[in-house]
Short mmCIF file of C-alpha atoms in Angstrom, two decimals:
data_model
loop_
_atom_site.label_atom_id
_atom_site.label_comp_id
_atom_site.label_asym_id
_atom_site.label_seq_id
_atom_site.Cartn_x
_atom_site.Cartn_y
_atom_site.Cartn_z
CA MET A 179 50.51 95.52 -22.59
CA ALA A 180 47.52 96.12 -20.36
CA ASP A 181 49.30 94.19 -17.71
CA ALA A 182 52.54 96.04 -18.08
CA SER A 183 50.51 99.29 -17.80
CA GLU A 184 48.79 98.22 -14.73
CA ASP A 185 52.23 97.28 -13.12
CA ALA A 186 53.74 100.65 -14.04
CA LYS A 187 50.70 102.34 -12.45
CA ASP A 188 51.22 100.23 -9.21
CA ILE A 189 54.88 101.03 -8.97
CA GLU A 190 53.92 104.77 -9.47
CA LYS A 191 51.36 104.69 -6.80
CA LEU A 192 53.93 103.06 -4.49
CA TYR A 193 56.46 105.71 -5.11
CA GLU A 194 53.69 108.28 -4.44
CA TYR A 195 52.87 106.73 -1.14
CA GLY A 196 56.48 106.74 -0.16
CA GLU A 197 57.07 110.31 -1.25
CA ARG A 198 54.11 111.54 0.63
CA LEU A 199 55.27 109.65 3.75
CA ASN A 200 58.64 110.79 3.51
CA GLU A 201 57.54 114.58 3.34
CA ALA A 202 54.75 114.38 5.99
CA LYS A 203 55.83 115.97 9.26
CA ASP A 204 53.20 113.82 11.20
CA LYS A 205 53.46 110.66 9.25
CA SER A 206 50.81 108.90 11.39
CA GLN A 207 48.09 110.90 9.68
CA ASN A 208 48.89 109.25 6.28
CA VAL A 209 47.18 106.09 7.37
CA GLU A 210 45.59 105.36 3.68
CA ASP A 211 49.19 105.72 2.12
CA TYR A 212 50.59 102.98 4.46
CA LYS A 213 47.52 100.70 3.85
CA GLY A 214 48.22 101.20 0.14
CA ILE A 215 51.85 100.13 0.68
CA ILE A 216 50.69 96.91 2.58
CA ASP A 217 48.03 96.07 -0.04
CA ALA A 218 50.77 96.32 -2.77
CA ALA A 219 52.29 93.31 -1.20
CA LYS A 220 49.94 91.15 -3.39
CA GLY A 221 50.88 93.08 -6.64
CA SER A 222 53.40 92.47 -9.32
CA ILE A 223 56.92 91.17 -8.52
CA LYS A 224 58.39 94.68 -8.95
CA ALA A 225 55.73 96.05 -6.73
CA LYS A 226 56.42 93.31 -4.08
CA GLN A 227 60.12 94.16 -4.24
CA LEU A 228 59.39 97.84 -3.56
CA THR A 229 56.88 97.05 -0.98
CA ALA A 230 59.37 94.89 0.86
CA GLN A 231 61.61 98.13 1.30
CA LEU A 232 58.58 100.45 2.20
CA ILE A 233 56.74 98.46 4.64
CA PRO A 234 59.57 98.14 7.39
CA ARG A 235 60.71 101.79 6.63
CA PHE A 236 57.57 103.57 7.81
CA PHE A 237 56.51 100.64 10.28
CA LYS A 238 57.04 102.60 13.59
CA PHE A 239 54.56 105.19 12.77
CA PHE A 240 51.47 102.96 12.37
CA PRO A 241 51.18 100.74 15.42
CA ASP A 242 47.58 100.04 14.76
CA LEU A 243 48.54 98.49 11.39
CA SER A 244 51.51 96.41 12.83
CA ASP A 245 49.87 93.09 12.58
CA ALA A 246 48.83 93.63 9.04
CA ALA A 247 52.14 95.11 8.03
CA VAL A 248 54.23 92.15 9.63
CA ASP A 249 51.87 89.53 8.02
CA SER A 250 52.23 91.02 4.64
CA HIS A 251 56.02 91.15 4.98
CA LEU A 252 56.14 87.62 6.05
CA ASP A 253 54.19 86.67 3.04
CA LEU A 254 56.88 88.35 1.06
CA CYS A 255 59.62 86.50 2.81
CA GLU A 256 57.90 83.28 1.46
CA GLU A 257 57.36 84.50 -2.31
CA GLU A 258 58.31 82.13 -4.93
CA GLU A 259 60.57 84.97 -6.58
CA LEU A 260 63.94 84.74 -4.88
CA GLY A 261 64.54 88.58 -5.46
CA VAL A 262 61.43 89.30 -3.49
CA ARG A 263 62.41 87.03 -0.73
CA VAL A 264 65.80 88.39 -0.31
CA GLN A 265 64.65 92.03 -0.36
CA ALA A 266 62.19 91.18 2.24
CA ILE A 267 64.67 89.26 4.46
CA ARG A 268 66.84 92.42 4.31
CA GLY A 269 64.13 94.45 5.52
CA LEU A 270 63.36 92.40 8.77
CA PRO A 271 65.78 94.03 11.04
CA LEU A 272 64.21 97.56 10.32
CA PHE A 273 61.03 96.47 12.05
CA CYS A 274 63.05 96.64 15.25
CA LYS A 275 65.10 99.81 14.69
CA ASP A 276 62.75 101.85 16.61
CA THR A 277 60.38 99.15 17.98
CA PRO A 278 62.70 96.93 20.06
CA GLU A 279 59.74 94.81 21.44
CA TYR A 280 59.70 93.02 18.07
CA VAL A 281 63.41 91.84 18.30
CA SER A 282 62.50 88.45 19.67
CA LYS A 283 59.81 87.78 17.19
CA ILE A 284 61.80 88.85 14.07
CA VAL A 285 64.92 86.89 15.62
CA ASP A 286 62.61 83.82 15.76
CA ILE A 287 61.45 84.30 12.08
CA LEU A 288 65.05 84.67 11.01
CA ALA A 289 66.01 81.56 12.81
CA GLN A 290 63.38 79.60 10.89
CA LEU A 291 64.75 81.11 7.56
CA LEU A 292 68.21 79.69 8.43
CA THR A 293 67.46 76.54 6.56
CA ALA A 294 66.98 78.36 3.22
CA GLU A 295 68.29 76.39 0.19
CA GLU A 296 69.63 79.30 -1.96
CA ASN A 297 72.94 80.68 -0.86
CA VAL A 298 72.07 84.32 -1.46
CA GLU A 299 69.01 83.88 0.62
CA ARG A 300 70.96 82.23 3.48
CA ASP A 301 73.46 85.05 3.22
CA ALA A 302 70.70 87.64 3.60
CA VAL A 303 69.35 85.75 6.71
CA HIS A 304 72.80 85.53 8.40
CA LYS A 305 73.38 89.38 7.73
CA ALA A 306 70.00 90.28 9.08
CA LEU A 307 70.51 88.20 12.15
CA LEU A 308 73.92 89.75 12.88
CA SER A 309 72.32 93.22 12.31
CA LEU A 310 69.84 92.42 15.14
CA LEU A 311 72.39 90.90 17.28
CA ARG A 312 74.54 94.00 17.13
CA GLN A 313 71.39 96.20 17.62
CA ASP A 314 70.24 94.26 20.83
CA VAL A 315 72.34 91.34 21.69
CA LYS A 316 70.64 90.48 24.83
CA ALA A 317 66.98 90.28 23.33
CA SER A 318 68.33 88.57 20.18
CA LEU A 319 70.21 85.96 22.02
CA THR A 320 67.06 85.32 24.17
CA GLY A 321 65.04 84.91 20.94
CA LEU A 322 67.60 82.55 19.34
CA PHE A 323 67.67 80.30 22.39
CA LYS A 324 63.79 80.35 22.78
CA HIS A 325 63.78 79.34 19.11
CA ILE A 326 66.20 76.47 19.70
CA MET A 327 64.05 75.24 22.61
CA THR A 328 61.08 75.04 20.42
CA VAL A 329 62.21 73.38 17.16
CA ASP A 330 63.66 70.16 16.08
CA ASP A 331 65.82 71.04 13.29
CA PRO A 332 69.52 70.03 13.18
CA ASN A 333 70.24 72.55 10.22
CA THR A 334 69.33 75.42 12.43
CA ASP A 335 71.87 74.31 15.12
CA GLU A 336 74.43 74.01 12.48
CA ASN A 337 73.87 77.43 11.03
CA LEU A 338 74.02 78.94 14.41
CA ARG A 339 77.28 77.19 15.14
CA GLU A 340 79.00 78.11 11.98
CA LYS A 341 77.71 81.60 11.43
CA VAL A 342 76.65 83.10 14.67
CA PHE A 343 78.62 81.73 17.53
CA PRO A 344 82.10 82.51 15.96
CA LEU A 345 81.27 86.12 16.37
CA LYS A 346 80.74 85.90 20.13
CA ALA A 347 83.74 88.11 20.87
CA GLU A 348 82.20 90.97 18.79
CA LEU A 349 78.81 90.45 19.88
CA LEU A 350 79.05 89.68 23.66
CA LYS A 351 79.76 93.17 25.09
CA PRO A 352 80.06 94.14 27.90
CA GLN A 353 81.78 90.69 27.85
CA GLU A 354 81.31 89.38 31.41
CA GLN A 355 77.68 90.59 31.78
CA MET A 356 76.69 89.13 28.36
CA GLU A 357 78.63 85.86 28.84
CA ARG A 358 76.79 85.28 32.31
CA HIS A 359 73.50 86.26 30.43
CA ILE A 360 74.10 83.56 27.63
CA THR A 361 75.22 81.07 30.28
CA ASN A 362 71.84 81.53 32.10
CA LEU A 363 69.93 81.26 28.90
CA ILE A 364 71.86 77.86 27.94
CA LYS A 365 71.01 76.60 31.42
CA LYS A 366 67.28 77.22 30.74
CA SER A 367 67.70 75.69 27.32
CA LEU A 368 68.85 72.39 28.74
CA GLU A 369 65.59 71.37 29.99
CA ASP A 370 64.74 70.23 26.38
CA VAL A 371 67.79 69.36 24.21
CA THR A 372 69.12 66.47 22.11
CA GLY A 373 72.61 64.90 22.59
CA ALA A 374 74.00 66.94 19.64
CA GLU A 375 72.38 70.30 20.99
CA PHE A 376 73.91 69.71 24.34
CA LYS A 377 77.41 69.24 22.89
CA MET A 378 76.81 72.42 20.84
CA PHE A 379 75.92 74.26 23.98
CA MET A 380 78.76 72.92 25.93
CA ASP A 381 81.44 73.63 23.14
CA PHE A 382 80.05 77.16 23.26
CA LEU A 383 80.32 77.66 26.88
CA LYS A 384 83.66 76.31 26.83
CA SER A 385 84.87 79.01 24.47
CA LEU A 386 83.68 81.82 26.72
CA THR A 387 86.29 83.75 28.70
CA LEU A 388 84.07 83.06 31.69
CA PHE A 389 85.06 79.47 31.60
CA GLY A 390 88.45 79.61 29.85
CA GLU A 391 91.68 78.35 30.96
CA LYS A 392 92.31 80.99 33.53
CA ALA A 393 88.79 80.52 35.14
CA PRO A 394 88.68 79.83 38.89
CA PRO A 395 87.82 76.22 40.11
CA GLU A 396 84.18 77.39 40.89
CA ARG A 397 83.53 78.22 37.46
CA VAL A 398 84.94 74.92 36.13
CA GLN A 399 82.74 73.15 38.81
CA GLU A 400 79.75 75.14 37.36
CA LEU A 401 80.20 73.39 33.92
CA ILE A 402 80.52 70.06 35.76
CA GLU A 403 77.32 70.57 37.40
CA ILE A 404 75.54 71.42 34.08
CA ILE A 405 76.92 68.07 32.88
CA GLU A 406 75.77 66.25 36.04
CA GLY A 407 72.35 67.63 35.51
CA GLN A 408 72.26 66.38 31.95
CA ALA A 409 73.39 63.04 33.06
CA ASP A 410 70.49 62.86 35.56
CA LEU A 411 72.65 61.70 38.47
CA ASP A 412 69.81 62.14 40.86
CA ALA A 413 67.64 59.74 39.23
CA GLN A 414 67.05 55.97 40.20
CA PHE A 415 68.84 53.98 37.54
CA ASN A 416 67.04 51.51 35.33
CA VAL A 417 69.23 49.20 33.35
CA SER A 418 66.69 48.90 30.66
CA ASP A 419 66.69 52.64 29.91
CA GLY A 420 69.29 52.71 27.12
CA ASP A 421 68.80 56.42 26.64
CA HIS A 422 69.82 57.20 30.21
CA ILE A 423 72.86 54.85 29.79
CA ASP A 424 73.88 56.63 26.57
CA ARG A 425 73.38 60.08 28.20
CA LEU A 426 75.32 59.06 31.23
CA ILE A 427 78.23 57.71 29.38
CA SER A 428 78.32 60.77 27.05
CA CYS A 429 78.20 63.09 29.83
CA LEU A 430 81.03 61.38 31.80
CA TYR A 431 83.13 61.51 28.60
CA MET A 432 82.25 65.16 28.25
CA ALA A 433 83.22 65.94 31.77
CA LEU A 434 86.84 64.36 31.40
CA PRO A 435 88.58 67.66 30.50
CA PHE A 436 86.99 69.49 33.45
CA PHE A 437 88.27 66.69 35.95
CA VAL A 438 91.74 67.50 34.44
CA ARG A 439 91.11 71.24 35.32
CA GLY A 440 90.31 70.36 38.93
CA ALA A 441 86.42 69.99 38.90
CA SER A 442 85.14 67.17 41.13
CA ASN A 443 84.27 63.74 39.72
CA SER A 444 82.62 62.66 43.05
CA LYS A 445 79.08 62.62 41.98
CA PHE A 446 79.82 60.67 38.75
CA LEU A 447 81.88 58.11 40.67
CA ASN A 448 79.51 57.63 43.46
CA TYR A 449 76.68 57.08 40.91
CA LEU A 450 78.60 54.59 39.00
CA ASN A 451 79.42 52.84 42.20
CA LYS A 452 75.85 52.71 43.51
CA HIS A 453 73.99 52.11 40.46
CA ILE A 454 76.16 51.15 37.37
CA ILE A 455 78.78 48.83 38.39
CA PRO A 456 76.52 46.40 40.43
CA VAL A 457 74.55 45.74 37.09
CA PHE A 458 77.50 46.00 34.89
CA ASP A 459 76.74 42.55 33.22
CA GLU A 460 73.23 43.73 32.37
CA LEU A 461 74.57 46.77 30.43
CA PRO A 462 74.37 46.77 26.49
CA GLU A 463 77.59 45.11 25.26
CA GLU A 464 78.36 47.98 23.02
CA ARG A 465 78.39 50.39 25.92
CA LYS A 466 80.45 48.29 28.50
CA LEU A 467 83.90 49.25 27.03
CA ASP A 468 82.85 52.98 26.74
CA LEU A 469 82.00 53.12 30.34
CA LEU A 470 85.34 51.26 31.43
CA LYS A 471 87.47 53.71 29.22
CA ASN A 472 85.65 56.74 30.76
CA LEU A 473 85.94 55.36 34.23
CA ALA A 474 89.67 54.68 33.76
CA GLU A 475 90.23 58.31 32.42
CA SER A 476 88.33 59.64 35.40
CA SER A 477 90.23 57.59 37.93
CA PRO A 478 93.44 59.83 38.18
CA TYR A 479 91.25 62.68 39.54
CA SER A 480 89.29 60.94 42.22
CA ALA A 481 89.45 62.11 45.74
CA PRO A 482 90.89 59.75 48.40
CA GLN A 483 87.52 59.15 50.07
CA ASP A 484 85.69 58.39 46.81
CA SER A 485 88.70 56.20 45.75
CA ARG A 486 88.14 54.10 48.94
CA GLN A 487 84.47 53.81 48.40
CA ILE A 488 84.54 52.52 44.78
CA LEU A 489 87.68 50.27 45.00
CA PRO A 490 85.68 47.22 46.36
CA SER A 491 83.52 47.51 43.19
CA VAL A 492 86.34 47.78 40.84
CA VAL A 493 88.41 44.90 42.50
CA GLN A 494 85.22 42.69 42.05
CA LEU A 495 84.94 43.52 38.57
CA LEU A 496 88.57 43.21 37.78
CA LYS A 497 88.39 39.55 39.25
CA LYS A 498 85.58 38.95 36.96
CA TYR A 499 87.51 39.61 34.06
CA MET A 500 90.82 38.25 35.24
CA PRO A 501 89.86 34.66 36.21
CA ARG A 502 92.32 32.29 38.35
CA ARG A 503 92.25 29.77 35.63
CA LYS A 504 90.91 28.82 32.36
CA THR A 505 87.22 29.15 32.41
CA GLY A 506 86.27 28.47 28.55
CA GLU A 507 85.41 32.18 28.18
CA GLU A 508 87.92 34.31 26.24
CA THR A 509 89.58 37.23 28.22
CA ASN A 510 88.83 40.66 27.16
CA PHE A 511 92.11 42.35 27.49
CA THR A 512 90.86 45.78 26.97
CA TYR A 513 88.40 45.43 29.90
CA VAL A 514 91.43 44.17 32.04
CA GLU A 515 93.48 47.13 30.91
CA CYS A 516 90.77 49.75 31.82
CA LEU A 517 90.18 48.11 35.29
CA LEU A 518 93.92 47.74 36.13
CA TYR A 519 94.52 51.21 35.24
CA THR A 520 91.44 52.28 37.34
CA PHE A 521 92.61 50.04 40.22
CA HIS A 522 96.06 51.62 40.27
CA HIS A 523 94.92 55.23 40.38
CA LEU A 524 92.36 54.56 42.90
CA ALA A 525 94.62 52.47 45.08
CA SER A 526 97.46 55.24 44.93
CA LYS A 527 94.77 57.69 46.67
CA ALA A 528 93.75 54.89 49.22
CA PRO A 529 96.59 52.38 49.36
CA ASN A 530 95.67 50.64 52.66
CA ALA A 531 92.09 50.01 51.31
CA THR A 532 93.65 47.26 49.26
CA ASN A 533 94.89 45.17 52.48
CA SER A 534 91.28 43.89 52.91
CA LEU A 535 90.61 43.55 49.30
CA CYS A 536 93.86 41.92 47.88
CA GLY A 537 95.63 40.83 50.93
CA TYR A 538 98.48 43.35 50.68
CA LYS A 539 100.40 44.67 53.83
CA ILE A 540 100.68 48.34 53.43
CA VAL A 541 101.26 50.31 56.53
CA THR A 542 99.99 53.85 56.91
CA GLY A 543 99.56 53.91 60.70
CA GLN A 544 95.79 54.13 60.32
CA PRO A 545 93.29 51.74 62.05
CA SER A 546 92.09 51.17 58.37
CA ASP A 547 95.45 49.20 57.70
CA ARG A 548 93.67 46.16 59.48
CA LEU A 549 97.18 44.62 59.95
CA GLY A 550 96.10 42.12 62.74
CA GLU A 551 93.69 40.19 60.25
CA ASP A 552 94.63 37.66 58.03
CA PHE A 553 93.81 38.34 54.29
CA SER A 554 96.51 36.09 52.93
CA GLU A 555 93.98 34.12 51.01
CA TYR A 556 92.93 37.21 49.20
CA TYR A 557 96.59 37.83 48.11
CA LYS A 558 97.08 34.46 46.96
CA ASP A 559 93.77 34.69 44.89
CA PHE A 560 94.61 37.95 43.51
CA THR A 561 98.20 37.20 42.53
CA GLU A 562 96.99 33.78 40.93
CA ARG A 563 94.55 35.80 38.63
CA MET A 564 97.36 38.10 37.75
CA THR A 565 99.67 35.35 36.78
CA HIS A 566 96.92 33.68 34.65
CA VAL A 567 96.23 36.81 32.71
CA GLU A 568 99.96 37.70 32.45
CA GLU A 569 100.40 34.20 30.63
CA LEU A 570 97.31 34.87 28.38
CA ALA A 571 98.71 38.42 27.54
CA ARG A 572 102.17 37.05 26.59
CA ALA A 573 100.66 34.24 24.30
CA THR A 574 98.42 36.82 22.65
CA MET A 575 101.44 39.03 22.12
CA LYS A 576 103.23 36.26 20.38
CA LYS A 577 100.25 35.65 18.16
CA LEU A 578 99.98 39.32 17.52
CA THR A 579 103.62 39.52 16.52
CA GLN A 580 103.43 36.86 14.19
CA GLY A 581 100.07 38.27 12.65
CA MET A 582 102.00 41.69 12.06
CA ALA A 583 104.75 39.68 10.16
CA GLU A 584 101.94 38.46 7.95
CA HIS A 585 100.38 41.65 7.45
CA ASN A 586 103.71 43.14 6.43
CA LYS A 587 103.89 40.33 3.68
CA ALA A 588 100.31 40.78 2.67
CA MET A 589 100.94 44.59 2.31
CA ALA A 590 103.73 44.00 -0.13
CA ALA A 591 101.55 41.71 -2.10
CA ALA A 592 98.43 43.88 -2.04
CA LYS A 593 97.40 45.17 -5.56
CA THR A 594 94.31 47.42 -4.87
CA ASP A 595 93.82 50.54 -2.56
CA GLU A 596 91.03 48.69 -0.99
CA ALA A 597 93.14 45.61 0.19
CA LYS A 598 95.92 47.92 1.33
CA ASP A 599 93.42 49.99 3.54
CA ASN A 600 92.08 46.61 4.95
CA ILE A 601 95.53 45.45 5.84
CA LYS A 602 96.36 49.05 7.23
CA THR A 603 93.35 48.61 9.52
CA GLN A 604 94.51 45.16 10.73
CA LYS A 605 97.94 46.50 11.28
CA GLN A 606 96.49 49.31 13.45
CA ASN A 607 94.38 46.87 15.41
CA THR A 608 97.28 44.68 16.14
CA THR A 609 99.38 47.45 17.14
CA THR A 610 96.94 48.69 19.51
CA GLY A 611 96.39 45.00 20.87
CA LEU A 612 100.14 44.98 21.49
CA ARG A 613 99.90 48.13 23.49
CA THR A 614 97.07 46.77 25.41
CA CYS A 615 98.85 43.66 26.48
CA ASN A 616 102.07 45.57 27.14
CA ASN A 617 100.04 47.81 29.54
CA ILE A 618 98.63 44.83 31.31
CA LEU A 619 101.97 43.32 32.00
CA ALA A 620 103.40 46.75 33.05
CA MET A 621 100.41 47.24 35.64
CA THR A 622 100.40 43.63 36.96
CA GLN A 623 104.22 43.37 37.53
CA PRO A 624 104.39 45.75 40.74
CA LEU A 625 101.12 44.15 42.16
CA HIS A 626 103.01 40.86 42.88
CA SER A 627 104.75 42.58 45.91
CA LYS A 628 103.01 42.25 49.27
CA SER A 629 103.54 46.04 49.54
CA PRO A 630 103.05 47.39 45.94
CA SER A 631 103.83 50.79 44.80
CA PHE A 632 100.72 51.70 42.83
CA ILE A 633 100.97 53.73 39.56
CA GLY A 634 99.41 56.94 40.29
CA ASP A 635 101.08 59.02 37.66
CA LYS A 636 101.28 59.23 33.78
CA ARG A 637 103.57 56.68 32.95
CA ILE A 638 101.01 54.27 31.62
CA ASN A 639 99.55 55.66 28.27
CA LEU A 640 96.18 53.85 27.65
CA SER A 641 96.00 51.82 24.36
CA TRP A 642 93.40 53.78 22.82
CA LYS A 643 95.17 57.05 23.12
CA GLU A 644 97.54 58.48 20.80
CA ALA A 645 100.85 56.74 21.14
CA THR A 646 103.81 58.72 22.48
CA LYS A 647 106.66 59.38 20.00
CA PRO A 648 109.69 57.61 21.52
CA SER A 649 112.02 60.40 20.23
CA VAL A 650 110.45 62.89 22.50
CA PRO A 651 110.43 61.73 26.10
CA SER A 652 108.20 62.75 28.98
CA THR A 653 105.42 63.62 26.61
CA THR A 654 102.93 60.99 27.41
CA THR A 655 99.36 62.24 27.08
CA ALA A 656 98.09 63.00 30.52
CA ALA A 657 95.66 60.36 31.56
CA GLY A 658 92.12 61.66 31.40
CA GLY A 659 93.48 64.47 29.22
CA LYS A 660 91.69 65.73 26.03
CA ARG A 661 91.61 62.90 23.52
CA PRO A 662 93.12 63.51 20.19
CA ALA A 663 90.79 64.21 17.29
CA SER A 664 91.93 61.01 15.54
CA THR A 665 90.95 58.83 18.50
CA THR A 666 87.87 60.44 19.78
CA ASN A 667 85.99 57.18 19.05
CA GLY A 668 88.74 54.99 19.84
CA PRO A 669 91.76 54.11 17.59
CA SER A 670 91.39 54.62 13.85
CA ASN A 671 89.95 51.26 13.07
CA ALA A 672 86.57 51.98 11.27
CA GLY A 673 86.92 48.68 9.63
CA ALA A 674 88.02 46.60 12.56
CA LYS A 675 85.03 44.36 12.46
CA LYS A 676 85.61 43.38 8.94
CA GLY A 677 89.31 43.18 9.42
CA ARG A 678 89.03 40.86 12.39
CA GLY A 679 89.87 37.10 11.83
CA ALA A 680 91.93 37.57 8.55
CA GLY A 681 95.63 37.57 7.76
CA GLY A 682 96.95 35.33 10.61
CA LEU A 683 94.55 36.56 13.19
CA GLN A 684 92.33 33.40 12.99
CA ASN A 685 93.03 32.56 16.53
CA GLN A 686 90.06 33.45 18.94
CA LEU A 687 92.37 34.49 21.52
CA VAL A 688 93.85 37.14 19.37
CA ASN A 689 90.56 38.20 18.26
CA ARG A 690 89.41 38.71 21.81
CA ALA A 691 92.56 40.63 22.40
CA LEU A 692 91.15 43.00 19.77
CA GLU A 693 87.84 43.00 21.13
CA GLY A 694 87.90 46.46 22.53
CA LEU A 695 88.88 47.91 19.06
CA SER A 696 85.57 47.17 17.52
CA HIS A 697 83.70 49.33 19.91
CA GLY A 698 83.68 52.94 18.69
CA GLY A 699 81.29 55.76 19.88
CA ARG A 700 82.93 57.07 23.08
CA SER A 701 80.95 60.09 22.97
CA GLY A 702 77.52 58.68 22.47
CA MET A 703 76.66 61.41 20.04
CA ARG A 704 75.71 59.14 17.27
CA GLY A 705 75.85 61.47 14.33
CA ARG A 706 74.11 64.75 13.88
CA GLY A 707 70.56 63.17 14.55
CA ARG A 708 68.68 63.01 17.67
CA GLY A 709 71.68 62.07 19.77
CA TRP A 710 70.18 60.44 22.89
CA GLY A 711 67.08 59.10 21.38
CA GLY A 712 64.85 62.07 21.58
CA ARG A 713 64.33 65.44 23.23
CA GLY A 714 64.41 66.40 26.75
CA ARG A 715 66.20 65.74 30.04
CA GLY A 716 65.19 63.18 32.30
CA ARG A 717 63.27 59.89 32.27
CA GLY A 718 60.58 59.55 30.04
CA HIS A 719 61.67 62.35 27.54
CA TRP A 720 64.68 60.82 25.93
#
């Protein structure tokens, strides 16, 4: 009873302090009353709940006690009793109502509390955070981004993305001014981010009206420059730096939609030409295909001058994977598809560059035609390589077609869902393998002419992209366009590695035809984790 009596006295005192402060004309004179409120933060649960309401209510009148008041209130935010914590969190925005200099500090505290386990507590944090954003959006956003730059907690990123960012239309007013402010904040934040954080920021920037579909070319180019900075394209390349390789490939993939919108891919292509393609053999096996896919999807948007510069490197790489005769090595058809697609699109921009590379006789009337020189051996070499790869592609298609018939029989006989899923995966892989070989044949066929017409349009639909429905003509996915969600990491074949080699696909040639299907991870953002191997942009920080 004594304890209950003491609690009742404490509560009564708190009400007295509050009443005197409410009635006082010059509240700053009631220092002892406010001190009494602060001290009550160490009292009973009911006293703490009442204190959590009173501390922020009269905070602005006692600047000399501000540190003690904030510290006591933060202790209440960390109380074991959920009701006390929720009440204290609800009171946090009140600290800033008449003292805006506290916005950044309180936002940082709320951002730390975003990872609270209790739903009611997280909800209180979200509401308090939104209250501050509406109160002073500029200072609040600055505080949020400062917090993101200094912590290493993916849960915070997720909460911001889910709860705060969708409200940007409501929060960012005046729109253009605030969107520019947040863009500048993001640019500063990018000095120290992970792959997942960078993707979050870029997704947010893309959603702003400033960079929307109607944005002028210079705005789209601004986004590309942000991505180029993250890719570290001014750095000397070290082939043993796996983090830089991951970051480079991820950023190139992220840049593809902006190339479609007219941004320049020149800096990326020149970096690949100078630093990456010469050491392609030394790249990690699991990233080679990712690089070639991104290069292929970038190629339709290359400028003529860049196309002319990179074509020699592409032709050399194409010859490596398109040998003149049997070498004992298996042919990687997906590599060949990527490189042929890249070759066609680059050559369509600089056709006469292929005269000295492949022995063609393309006349443009320019000295670069080099028609007086004899490149006939190059033509013979190039066409022999194509003939050989065509023979291999046809043989592989025959095997794949036979395998598809076996898959259909196996599907009819399958008893369990697991077996059916496994066969379905194999059928998907086989279908994509057939598309790869069909694409190769479609792209080599015109190249046998001495004056070929290069395919620089959208008629070739890359094998890893969503298939076009035959019933709807002229809807081929634009090369380099946004990859469908279902194929972001390559075709839907999560079980490709397990499925390979079974059900009539024993032949090594067929397995090799499907080699490209076993490599996922186009984006390089490997899960929610630390993305690019650590924090920071630039060598030594990733």
